[in-house]
XYZ file of C-alpha atoms in Angstrom:
710
model
C -19.417 12.822 26.984
C -16.915 12.902 24.139
C -13.337 14.190 23.886
C -11.665 16.294 21.193
C -11.375 13.345 18.808
C -15.101 13.665 18.092
C -14.174 16.771 16.075
C -11.881 14.852 13.729
C -12.727 13.124 10.460
C -10.494 10.072 10.922
C -12.460 6.874 11.535
C -9.637 5.608 13.761
C -9.567 8.746 15.897
C -13.344 8.887 16.185
C -13.367 5.316 17.510
C -11.662 6.802 20.615
C -13.968 9.823 20.935
C -15.945 8.310 23.822
C -12.932 7.174 25.839
C -12.691 8.824 29.278
C -9.160 9.871 28.248
C -8.783 13.532 27.301
C -7.294 12.724 23.918
C -5.814 15.401 21.704
C -5.073 15.037 18.005
C -1.567 16.041 16.855
C -1.463 19.835 16.637
C 0.623 22.805 17.762
C -1.798 23.599 20.589
C -1.435 20.126 22.114
C 2.361 20.227 21.909
C 2.463 23.707 23.456
C 0.118 22.657 26.278
C 2.312 19.674 27.178
C 5.369 21.907 27.285
C 3.689 24.627 29.348
C 2.388 22.110 31.900
C 5.588 20.012 31.866
C 3.646 16.862 31.109
C 5.244 14.006 29.174
C 3.338 13.230 25.995
C 1.710 9.856 25.639
C 1.597 9.367 21.855
C -0.578 6.490 20.642
C -0.556 5.653 16.925
C -2.727 3.134 15.078
C -5.224 2.694 12.269
C -8.895 1.831 11.963
C -8.617 -1.827 10.911
C -5.870 -2.697 13.452
C -7.121 -5.549 15.673
C -4.961 -4.890 18.750
C -5.667 -1.164 18.475
C -9.341 -2.030 18.815
C -8.618 -4.333 21.764
C -6.679 -1.663 23.640
C -9.397 0.918 22.939
C -11.937 -1.362 24.616
C -9.682 -2.252 27.564
C -7.094 0.200 28.910
C -8.345 3.275 27.050
C -11.886 2.753 28.359
C -10.852 2.215 31.981
C -11.747 5.107 34.372
C -8.715 4.590 36.640
C -6.281 4.579 33.729
C -7.962 7.636 32.229
C -7.860 9.585 35.505
C -4.138 8.966 35.983
C -3.285 9.553 32.348
C -5.244 12.825 32.196
C -3.625 14.156 35.379
C -0.044 13.215 34.591
C 0.377 13.074 30.793
C -0.784 14.838 27.659
C -2.394 12.049 25.579
C -2.265 12.421 21.772
C -3.830 10.079 19.210
C -2.492 9.817 15.630
C -3.923 7.924 12.675
C -0.868 6.510 10.917
C -2.744 6.562 7.613
C -3.135 10.323 7.967
C 0.422 10.981 9.183
C 2.801 8.252 8.016
C 5.707 10.657 8.633
C 5.048 10.789 12.386
C 4.434 7.045 12.479
C 7.697 6.287 10.665
C 9.863 8.360 13.009
C 8.461 6.944 16.214
C 8.215 3.390 14.911
C 11.928 3.559 14.152
C 12.537 4.861 17.675
C 10.475 2.043 19.184
C 12.412 -0.554 17.197
C 15.677 0.963 18.399
C 14.487 0.873 22.021
C 12.859 -2.568 22.070
C 14.062 -4.438 18.991
C 10.531 -4.805 17.655
C 7.554 -2.764 16.531
C 3.905 -2.924 15.557
C 0.575 -1.279 16.251
C -0.784 0.131 18.398
C 2.436 2.113 18.688
C 2.460 3.622 22.193
C 5.399 5.861 22.966
C 6.259 8.499 25.575
C 7.892 11.803 24.584
C 9.533 14.600 26.534
C 7.411 17.714 25.946
C 10.284 20.151 25.350
C 11.785 18.375 22.314
C 9.395 15.487 21.416
C 12.216 12.964 21.776
C 10.962 9.571 23.021
C 12.213 7.881 26.176
C 10.005 4.750 26.454
C 7.639 2.810 24.232
C 5.756 -0.382 23.511
C 2.865 -1.776 21.515
C -0.146 -3.395 23.179
C -0.398 -2.848 26.940
C -3.051 -4.959 28.726
C -5.227 -3.385 31.371
C -4.105 -5.959 33.962
C -0.716 -7.715 33.996
C -0.792 -10.682 31.583
C 1.006 -12.197 28.587
C 4.221 -11.380 30.468
C 3.393 -7.660 30.171
C 2.746 -5.210 33.011
C -0.668 -3.598 33.393
C -0.986 -0.219 31.704
C -1.628 1.726 34.925
C 1.575 0.278 36.398
C 3.476 1.430 33.322
C 2.065 4.949 33.574
C 2.874 5.276 37.290
C 6.433 4.033 36.832
C 7.083 6.341 33.885
C 5.754 9.450 35.617
C 7.934 8.637 38.628
C 10.928 8.180 36.320
C 10.196 11.458 34.497
C 10.054 13.403 37.780
C 13.014 11.845 39.625
C 15.560 10.659 37.057
C 16.141 13.767 34.946
C 19.811 13.103 34.216
C 19.183 9.527 33.140
C 16.189 10.697 31.108
C 18.321 13.238 29.216
C 21.076 10.714 28.565
C 18.554 8.217 27.259
C 16.954 10.823 24.999
C 20.309 11.975 23.636
C 21.225 8.410 22.692
C 17.880 7.793 21.000
C 17.930 11.103 19.111
C 21.492 10.540 17.922
C 20.568 7.063 16.678
C 17.513 8.399 14.815
C 19.504 11.217 13.218
C 22.353 8.909 12.239
C 19.898 6.492 10.646
C 18.640 9.337 8.449
C 22.155 9.954 7.086
C 23.299 6.952 5.077
C 26.971 5.951 4.717
C 29.091 6.864 1.722
C 28.051 5.752 -1.741
C 28.849 2.297 -3.075
C 29.287 1.160 -6.709
C 26.170 0.232 -8.684
C 26.709 -2.675 -11.058
C 25.124 -5.767 -12.557
C 26.194 -8.006 -9.703
C 24.407 -5.750 -7.212
C 21.199 -6.042 -9.266
C 21.555 -9.833 -9.359
C 22.007 -9.943 -5.581
C 18.947 -7.747 -5.078
C 16.771 -9.938 -7.302
C 18.082 -13.099 -5.645
C 17.360 -11.724 -2.167
C 13.793 -10.778 -3.066
C 13.209 -14.131 -4.755
C 14.347 -15.867 -1.581
C 11.917 -13.800 0.485
C 8.886 -14.768 -1.629
C 10.076 -18.374 -1.934
C 10.103 -18.516 1.865
C 9.339 -21.595 3.925
C 6.467 -23.422 5.575
C 6.289 -21.295 8.696
C 4.837 -18.055 10.004
C 2.279 -15.709 8.546
C 2.000 -15.014 4.816
C 1.831 -11.486 3.415
C 1.509 -10.565 -0.271
C 4.995 -8.935 -0.311
C 4.371 -7.493 -3.765
C 7.438 -5.196 -3.959
C 9.568 -8.347 -3.582
C 7.490 -10.401 -6.011
C 7.592 -7.565 -8.541
C 11.393 -7.372 -8.416
C 11.667 -11.152 -8.776
C 9.372 -11.046 -11.822
C 11.550 -8.328 -13.356
C 14.568 -10.569 -12.846
C 12.994 -13.472 -14.747
C 14.271 -12.089 -18.066
C 17.904 -12.320 -16.898
C 17.799 -16.082 -16.324
C 19.815 -16.861 -19.475
C 22.593 -14.711 -18.011
C 22.262 -15.667 -14.348
C 21.205 -19.327 -14.592
C 24.528 -20.686 -13.277
C 24.734 -18.090 -10.511
C 21.229 -17.947 -9.014
C 19.993 -19.889 -5.994
C 16.269 -20.087 -6.773
C 13.906 -21.187 -9.490
C 12.713 -17.725 -10.513
C 9.780 -18.738 -12.743
C 8.509 -21.153 -10.127
C 8.769 -18.623 -7.291
C 7.008 -15.845 -9.210
C 4.262 -18.157 -10.458
C 3.717 -19.758 -7.059
C 3.280 -16.358 -5.440
C 0.511 -15.597 -7.916
C -1.115 -19.003 -7.358
C -0.995 -18.644 -3.562
C -2.705 -15.265 -3.831
C -5.377 -16.302 -6.349
C -6.211 -19.666 -4.761
C -5.609 -18.995 -1.066
C -7.958 -17.957 1.701
C -6.327 -14.541 1.469
C -8.610 -14.031 -1.547
C -12.365 -13.628 -1.119
C -13.627 -16.207 -3.641
C -17.258 -15.165 -3.152
C -17.140 -11.384 -3.329
C -13.690 -10.572 -4.673
C -10.878 -8.579 -3.125
C -7.817 -9.641 -1.141
C -7.460 -9.685 2.630
C -4.378 -8.301 4.403
C -2.478 -11.552 5.139
C -2.936 -15.096 6.398
C -2.140 -16.093 9.955
C -0.742 -19.452 8.818
C 1.946 -20.584 6.347
C -0.570 -22.384 4.098
C -2.373 -19.239 2.865
C -5.600 -20.561 4.450
C -6.992 -18.333 7.213
C -6.653 -14.599 6.658
C -6.681 -11.605 8.895
C -9.882 -10.462 7.252
C -9.426 -6.713 6.731
C -9.177 -5.615 3.091
C -6.774 -2.776 2.342
C -6.924 -0.805 -0.902
C -3.133 -0.719 -1.189
C -2.851 -4.521 -1.196
C -5.508 -4.907 -3.861
C -3.949 -2.364 -6.202
C -0.542 -4.001 -6.009
C -1.859 -7.550 -6.374
C -3.972 -6.677 -9.419
C -0.931 -5.136 -11.105
C 1.285 -8.112 -10.214
C -1.181 -10.730 -11.478
C -1.677 -8.760 -14.707
C 2.083 -8.570 -15.199
C 2.435 -12.276 -14.478
C -0.205 -12.992 -17.115
C 1.539 -10.732 -19.643
C 4.828 -12.519 -18.881
C 3.226 -15.714 -20.175
C 1.658 -17.316 -17.090
C -1.914 -17.525 -18.414
C -3.523 -19.048 -15.334
C -7.351 -18.702 -15.426
C -7.432 -18.167 -11.644
C -5.471 -14.925 -12.130
C -8.005 -13.516 -14.569
C -10.899 -14.524 -12.285
C -9.232 -13.012 -9.213
C -8.670 -9.712 -11.007
C -12.180 -9.596 -12.489
C -13.913 -10.223 -9.147
C -11.594 -7.814 -7.347
C -12.563 -5.065 -9.787
C -16.235 -5.958 -9.211
C -15.682 -5.667 -5.448
C -13.929 -2.333 -5.994
C -16.828 -0.991 -8.042
C -19.500 -2.359 -5.712
C -18.081 -1.580 -2.272
C -15.018 0.652 -2.506
C -15.807 3.376 -5.041
C -17.307 6.678 -3.940
C -19.961 8.296 -6.125
C -17.324 10.929 -6.982
C -15.010 8.269 -8.402
C -12.279 7.868 -5.800
C -11.624 4.667 -3.848
C -12.183 4.073 -0.138
C -9.252 3.101 2.065
C -10.134 -0.160 3.813
C -12.692 -2.564 5.242
C -12.437 -3.923 8.787
C -11.806 -7.549 9.664
C -14.621 -7.709 12.217
C -18.383 -7.518 11.731
C -21.554 -8.200 13.709
C -23.539 -11.399 13.330
C -26.597 -9.793 14.977
C -27.383 -6.127 15.552
C -27.791 -6.758 19.300
C -24.145 -7.783 19.737
C -21.833 -5.518 21.728
C -18.614 -6.454 19.917
C -18.115 -7.560 16.301
C -16.545 -10.909 15.451
C -13.542 -11.440 13.232
C -14.371 -12.772 9.777
C -18.126 -13.070 10.422
C -18.998 -11.533 7.033
C -16.822 -14.029 5.139
C -16.891 -17.500 6.746
C -19.381 -20.363 6.428
C -20.466 -23.120 8.777
C -20.953 -26.504 7.186
C -24.617 -26.520 8.172
C -25.105 -23.177 6.374
C -23.572 -24.626 3.222
C -25.843 -27.659 3.467
C -28.884 -25.398 3.715
C -27.882 -23.017 0.930
C -26.545 -25.443 -1.688
C -27.914 -28.525 -3.401
C -26.108 -31.805 -2.611
C -24.545 -31.668 -6.092
C -23.295 -28.116 -5.542
C -21.885 -28.894 -2.111
C -20.056 -31.944 -3.453
C -18.634 -29.876 -6.316
C -17.612 -27.107 -3.905
C -15.832 -29.599 -1.644
C -13.941 -30.971 -4.629
C -12.592 -27.507 -5.454
C -12.347 -25.887 -2.001
C -11.240 -26.859 1.515
C -14.731 -27.301 2.965
C -15.290 -29.737 5.848
C -17.819 -30.225 8.665
C -15.062 -29.287 11.158
C -14.053 -26.129 9.279
C -10.649 -24.469 9.300
C -11.432 -21.329 11.341
C -13.170 -21.588 14.704
C -15.503 -24.327 13.446
C -16.339 -22.493 10.217
C -14.924 -22.570 6.711
C -12.674 -20.086 4.957
C -12.821 -20.972 1.272
C -9.450 -21.947 -0.180
C -9.105 -23.517 -3.619
C -7.394 -26.873 -3.998
C -6.061 -26.553 -7.549
C -5.448 -24.180 -10.424
C -7.551 -23.919 -13.572
C -11.087 -22.779 -14.259
C -13.974 -23.475 -11.918
C -16.890 -25.543 -13.161
C -20.280 -23.963 -13.848
C -21.662 -25.866 -10.867
C -19.081 -24.353 -8.513
C -19.556 -20.866 -9.948
C -23.300 -21.272 -9.409
C -22.698 -22.357 -5.806
C -20.467 -19.342 -5.152
C -23.144 -17.024 -6.537
C -25.652 -18.526 -4.102
C -23.260 -17.768 -1.255
C -22.903 -14.244 -2.619
C -26.670 -13.790 -2.481
C -26.837 -14.964 1.123
C -24.000 -12.647 2.134
C -25.218 -9.552 0.280
C -28.952 -10.165 0.034
C -28.925 -9.707 -3.737
C -27.641 -11.549 -6.787
C -24.151 -11.027 -8.182
C -25.538 -9.889 -11.533
C -27.903 -7.280 -10.049
C -25.893 -5.777 -7.180
C -23.849 -2.931 -8.672
C -23.477 -0.841 -5.508
C -23.274 -1.937 -1.879
C -23.221 1.195 0.317
C -20.634 1.239 3.102
C -21.268 1.020 6.819
C -19.144 3.956 7.989
C -19.022 2.955 11.663
C -20.283 0.274 14.030
C -23.455 2.193 14.775
C -24.395 2.345 11.090
C -23.565 -1.334 10.707
C -25.869 -2.290 13.567
C -28.784 0.048 12.865
C -29.139 -0.080 9.083
C -31.318 -2.763 7.552
C -29.213 -5.195 5.537
C -30.800 -7.697 3.168
C -27.982 -10.151 3.843
C -25.255 -10.264 6.468
C -24.134 -7.185 8.411
C -20.998 -5.951 6.632
C -17.713 -4.882 8.150
C -17.144 -1.152 8.585
C -15.566 0.650 5.621
C -13.073 3.467 6.140
C -14.278 5.866 3.452
C -11.401 8.331 3.440
C -9.495 8.868 0.200
C -5.705 8.443 0.431
C -3.817 9.611 -2.652
C -0.992 7.043 -2.433
C -3.377 4.115 -2.022
C -5.719 5.327 -4.770
C -2.677 5.647 -7.006
C -1.668 2.033 -6.399
C -5.168 0.965 -7.436
C -5.106 3.228 -10.499
C -1.835 1.621 -11.605
C -3.234 -1.875 -11.105
C -6.386 -1.071 -13.051
C -4.435 0.598 -15.870
C -2.199 -2.439 -16.319
C -5.043 -4.963 -16.083
C -7.080 -2.917 -18.591
C -4.315 -3.269 -21.169
C -3.500 -6.917 -20.512
C -7.105 -8.136 -20.460
C -8.498 -5.515 -22.876
C -11.079 -4.272 -20.379
C -12.026 -0.648 -21.015
C -14.195 -0.533 -17.886
C -11.062 -1.096 -15.777
C -9.465 1.903 -17.456
C -12.587 4.013 -16.962
C -12.475 3.333 -13.218
C -8.833 4.349 -13.088
C -9.430 7.542 -15.065
C -12.304 8.636 -12.803
C -10.165 8.216 -9.691
C -7.229 10.056 -11.243
C -9.477 12.910 -12.345
C -10.901 13.218 -8.836
C -7.391 13.634 -7.428
C -6.386 16.136 -10.082
C -9.518 18.207 -9.565
C -9.786 18.099 -5.764
C -6.430 17.565 -4.069
C -4.757 20.915 -4.716
C -5.512 23.574 -2.111
C -3.800 26.971 -2.380
C -1.591 25.512 -5.074
C -0.325 22.571 -2.979
C -0.984 18.843 -3.228
C -2.898 17.210 -0.347
C -2.902 13.574 0.789
C -6.427 12.909 2.086
C -10.002 13.657 1.202
C -12.901 13.360 3.626
C -16.291 13.706 1.938
C -15.054 16.197 -0.636
C -12.643 18.150 1.564
C -8.887 17.814 1.018
C -6.724 17.473 4.137
C -3.079 16.996 5.194
C -0.213 18.041 2.930
C 0.891 15.311 0.528
C 3.892 13.224 1.521
C 6.545 11.591 -0.620
C 4.554 8.394 -1.166
C 1.590 10.419 -2.437
C 3.699 12.277 -4.975
C 5.644 9.200 -6.089
C 2.694 6.838 -6.412
C 0.477 9.396 -8.143
C 3.161 10.296 -10.676
C 3.578 6.578 -11.385
C -0.194 6.233 -11.782
C -0.275 9.115 -14.268
C 2.564 7.556 -16.265
C 0.790 4.188 -16.200
C -2.390 5.827 -17.500
C -0.372 7.495 -20.247
C 0.926 4.107 -21.374
C -2.473 2.392 -21.064
C -4.251 4.969 -23.170
C -1.686 4.744 -25.986
C -3.355 1.561 -27.141
C -6.852 2.957 -27.518
C -6.757 6.739 -27.569
C -4.408 9.436 -28.720
C -2.185 10.647 -25.906
C 0.385 13.336 -26.429
C 3.703 13.802 -24.662
C 4.532 17.060 -22.999
C 7.328 19.114 -24.525
C 10.663 19.238 -22.789
C 10.424 20.953 -19.423
C 6.811 21.980 -19.932
C 4.706 22.641 -16.853
C 0.999 22.560 -16.168
C -0.716 24.647 -13.514
C -2.109 22.400 -10.784
C -4.929 24.505 -9.413
C -8.499 23.232 -9.228
C -9.631 25.747 -11.855
C -6.886 25.066 -14.403
C -6.874 23.096 -17.627
C -6.832 19.902 -15.575
C -10.566 19.716 -16.153
C -9.922 19.519 -19.910
C -9.282 16.204 -21.759
C -6.404 14.433 -20.121
C -2.799 14.529 -21.159
C -1.366 12.255 -18.519
C 2.304 12.844 -19.201
C 1.909 16.619 -18.854
C 0.179 16.090 -15.526
C 3.015 13.829 -14.362
C 5.572 16.490 -15.337
C 3.696 19.139 -13.368
C 3.309 17.020 -10.220
C 6.982 16.039 -10.460
C 7.991 19.716 -10.525
C 6.154 20.321 -7.232
C 7.653 17.148 -5.760
C 11.160 18.298 -6.694
C 10.628 21.788 -5.321
C 9.387 20.858 -1.879
C 10.736 17.382 -1.049
C 14.002 16.790 -2.952
C 17.133 16.797 -0.775
C 19.736 18.905 -2.543
C 22.442 17.983 -0.017
C 21.808 14.251 0.329
C 19.867 13.184 -2.775
C 16.515 11.434 -2.686
C 13.186 12.718 -1.418
C 12.232 13.592 2.146
C 8.999 12.133 3.477
C 7.511 15.578 4.062
C 7.730 18.993 2.442
C 10.270 21.503 3.734
C 7.477 23.789 4.971
C 5.508 21.010 6.690
C 8.202 19.409 8.857
C 8.787 21.955 11.603
C 7.474 19.810 14.475
C 9.343 16.645 13.446
C 12.546 15.658 15.250
C 14.099 14.464 11.985
C 13.286 14.592 8.253
C 13.414 11.034 6.973
C 13.878 9.791 3.413
C 11.957 6.520 3.133
C 13.720 3.828 1.159
C 12.616 0.648 2.948
C 9.597 -1.195 1.547
C 6.815 -2.285 3.848
C 3.278 -3.228 2.853
C 3.647 -0.601 0.119
C 6.641 0.273 -2.074
C 9.030 2.833 -0.607
C 8.568 6.339 -1.958
C 12.146 6.827 -3.101
C 12.269 3.610 -5.118
C 9.068 4.536 -6.959
C 10.184 8.162 -7.381
C 13.539 7.263 -8.932
C 11.887 4.891 -11.409
C 9.471 7.699 -12.310
C 12.393 10.025 -13.033
C 13.821 7.552 -15.546
C 10.449 7.182 -17.266
C 10.026 10.954 -17.442
C 13.498 11.301 -18.950
C 12.572 8.853 -21.715
C 9.233 10.565 -22.396
C 10.493 14.157 -22.408
C 14.159 13.735 -23.448
C 14.980 16.044 -20.535
C 18.156 14.568 -19.036
C 17.737 16.560 -15.830
C 15.411 13.764 -14.731
C 18.070 11.143 -15.455
C 20.690 13.099 -13.513
C 18.372 13.270 -10.525
C 17.635 9.528 -10.777
C 21.369 8.816 -10.675
C 21.792 11.073 -7.623
C 18.954 9.262 -5.905
C 20.420 5.829 -6.557
C 23.825 6.971 -5.351
C 22.235 8.379 -2.184
C 20.819 4.960 -1.261
C 23.548 2.749 -2.757
C 25.024 1.829 0.633
C 21.592 0.613 1.799
C 21.270 -1.476 -1.371
C 24.620 -3.131 -0.637
C 24.100 -3.638 3.087
C 20.351 -4.320 3.287
C 19.046 -5.644 -0.056
C 16.231 -7.406 1.817
C 14.847 -4.017 2.896
C 14.603 -2.130 -0.387
C 13.338 -4.071 -3.433
C 11.807 -0.910 -4.911
C 15.245 0.691 -5.086
C 16.421 -2.313 -7.101
C 13.386 -1.893 -9.354
C 14.463 1.727 -9.870
C 18.035 0.552 -10.551
C 16.680 -1.840 -13.194
C 14.829 1.042 -14.837
C 17.964 3.187 -14.761
C 20.220 0.435 -16.105
C 17.971 -1.029 -18.801
C 15.678 1.847 -19.757
C 14.361 1.352 -23.267
C 12.272 3.576 -25.491
C 10.064 1.938 -28.116
C 8.872 4.322 -30.825
C 6.319 2.853 -33.185
C 3.069 3.582 -34.969
C -0.348 3.645 -33.348
C -1.184 0.397 -35.156
C 1.752 -1.467 -33.551
C 1.613 -0.029 -30.048
C -0.929 -2.519 -28.707
C 1.342 -5.393 -29.765
C 3.946 -4.209 -27.294
C 1.646 -2.854 -24.597
C 0.305 -6.309 -23.771
C 3.808 -7.766 -23.431
C 5.761 -7.747 -20.173
C 8.498 -5.182 -20.858
C 9.390 -4.013 -17.344
C 11.940 -1.303 -18.224
C 10.418 0.073 -21.435
C 8.450 3.186 -22.313
C 6.283 3.254 -25.436
C 5.764 6.362 -27.519
C 3.785 6.945 -30.690
C 5.981 7.916 -33.652
C 4.428 9.309 -36.825
C 7.669 10.106 -38.659
C 9.415 6.745 -38.880
C 11.825 6.107 -41.762
C 10.341 4.471 -44.854
C 9.889 0.701 -44.557
C 10.527 0.875 -40.782
C 8.053 -0.509 -38.231
C 9.719 1.134 -35.259
C 12.759 2.486 -33.474
C 14.271 1.035 -30.293
C 16.563 3.150 -28.107
C 18.812 1.629 -25.428
C 18.945 4.440 -22.936
C 20.412 7.376 -24.848
C 21.500 5.304 -27.869
C 19.101 4.436 -30.689
C 19.505 1.262 -32.713
C 19.023 0.983 -36.462
C 15.357 1.314 -37.474
C 13.703 -2.111 -37.467
C 12.073 -3.176 -40.719
C 10.156 -6.116 -39.229
C 8.392 -6.769 -35.964
C 10.669 -9.772 -35.415
C 13.744 -7.548 -35.644
C 12.169 -5.020 -33.312
C 11.384 -7.723 -30.732
C 15.001 -8.863 -30.913
C 16.254 -5.316 -30.318
C 13.890 -4.823 -27.359
C 15.072 -8.073 -25.817
C 18.707 -7.055 -26.219
C 18.088 -3.661 -24.667
C 16.128 -5.068 -21.711
C 18.928 -7.564 -20.957
C 22.021 -5.514 -21.728
C 24.908 -5.941 -19.310
C 25.993 -3.091 -17.060
């Protein structure tokens, strides 16, 4: 017997379809039912590759006694945070206000009449343990509280709602100056420099801001606490050499559970891989030509093509951490697809290959993860032919085919498929095959940058196919949509979808300048964004960006406050507050990306309306930049764009010279009407310098513009 979640398309929701709990998905009917029956709402939010979400599904949510009490006394609603990040953000903030911490699964209790929370937590065990009460005890106590303590309940709700609403309205504006930018870069550099403790996440928004700050060292060298080049380079090395990277198949895992970058939490998220590819490509273009970076990018793109690209061209969302060793197993094991026992390695490799592998990787008889080995490189540089041969043998054992032959590895869409299909190698982890616009956009940007830096047209082709899929399929009734399940668009786009996709379009525009003609839309021009429009014609990426930006501005820009709301004005009715995201998490915050896009559009179109809006956005979040620089590196990236924006106008022949350089606040345009004897024109914001007659002079002007003082 299944519940209503069996009707949904979300992999996460469907994992709960056979629970004895009468789950609802988030909808008007569920909210109305809770109100009519005066039942508090139990809202549970998670995502498909969340480990503790899976644990709770198998424990408390599968227990008949818990289900009976929950069904009788609450209205249970399940939400996939990847489908509805707006709902997740609001109630995660509430949970953090109530408990001082957050995480997933996010389990929170709401009053049915106004959806304001009054209690919450994360993982609840079935029986009391880990210093936590059993889930049935929690439910009984909360229902008793809801029925008997109405005055206290209302007071508690009022305090929580006021705090949430106040958090959405930032304090008065603060000045934006060069010292603020220096402080922001220094803070982010400190975060990625870190220490030898805790877990290790990629933290790419912070690493990206630090890399941008590298060029200011001549100015800041006597007033900067960290070694910027060392911190930026080390972050790249840790990513490319660590166990967080899959050295056999390519692709990056979510994070490592240790401070040495050794043992990962094994899920692979598209959003991490897109950001890391772009960061490593930028690091290379900034002059750090580490062979491990090029190898990590190349194998990650191979993984993307083989395992994460739909036949239609878009990219899948994620792969789980857990997989089955044998089809008869009841529960999958973490990392089973990726780790190696020493005896396996002895059987697969020749003695020479095993010795070579041990010289380059942390491989021991004892292992480093539950008696098995996660491969982590010992040193930078290129791998020997012997080691590369050994890794290809491991690839063949894992996938059941050779690296050279295996172009496509079809996904296991759920545990049942994983267990019942015949696999030539190991049983793979489940792949969440939904298309998320924001995450696809991050990957498109990474591919576009890597294509330019490493001169790989196949990277660019992958990016173009994904972008075309979005352009051709994600507008329904004239409005942009966030998700796609097997060809069907779903859920209205949110601010991160607009911001990241506009950035991806602008990145494609720049990437294609080097190899193909790419025009720039005229000032204020608009393109219809319906599935049957000229979008199916040869691409003009800047025109597409202009058109998407117009829709973004119309439905999500806050005229009163500045900045962009998370959700459109006609898709926010059931939310207790309209938030404007500015804090970076695993992905860059929408407003930071959006403001940087506005500056780039202003340079491309010469329409200063974009620049005015960028300034309003920065002013709207200036107090957060002063008070919490550790929370918003993407806003500082946008501030860098605004403060040091540079336009480089040059001929088609010279464009590639500049495209492959790391010029973090510059936009390139093709100019066919340069003055005689000039090789190009450099503009510092709204002021153009004298035409440069040599490339050396032009480089000098670009450097001056990118480092000008505020």
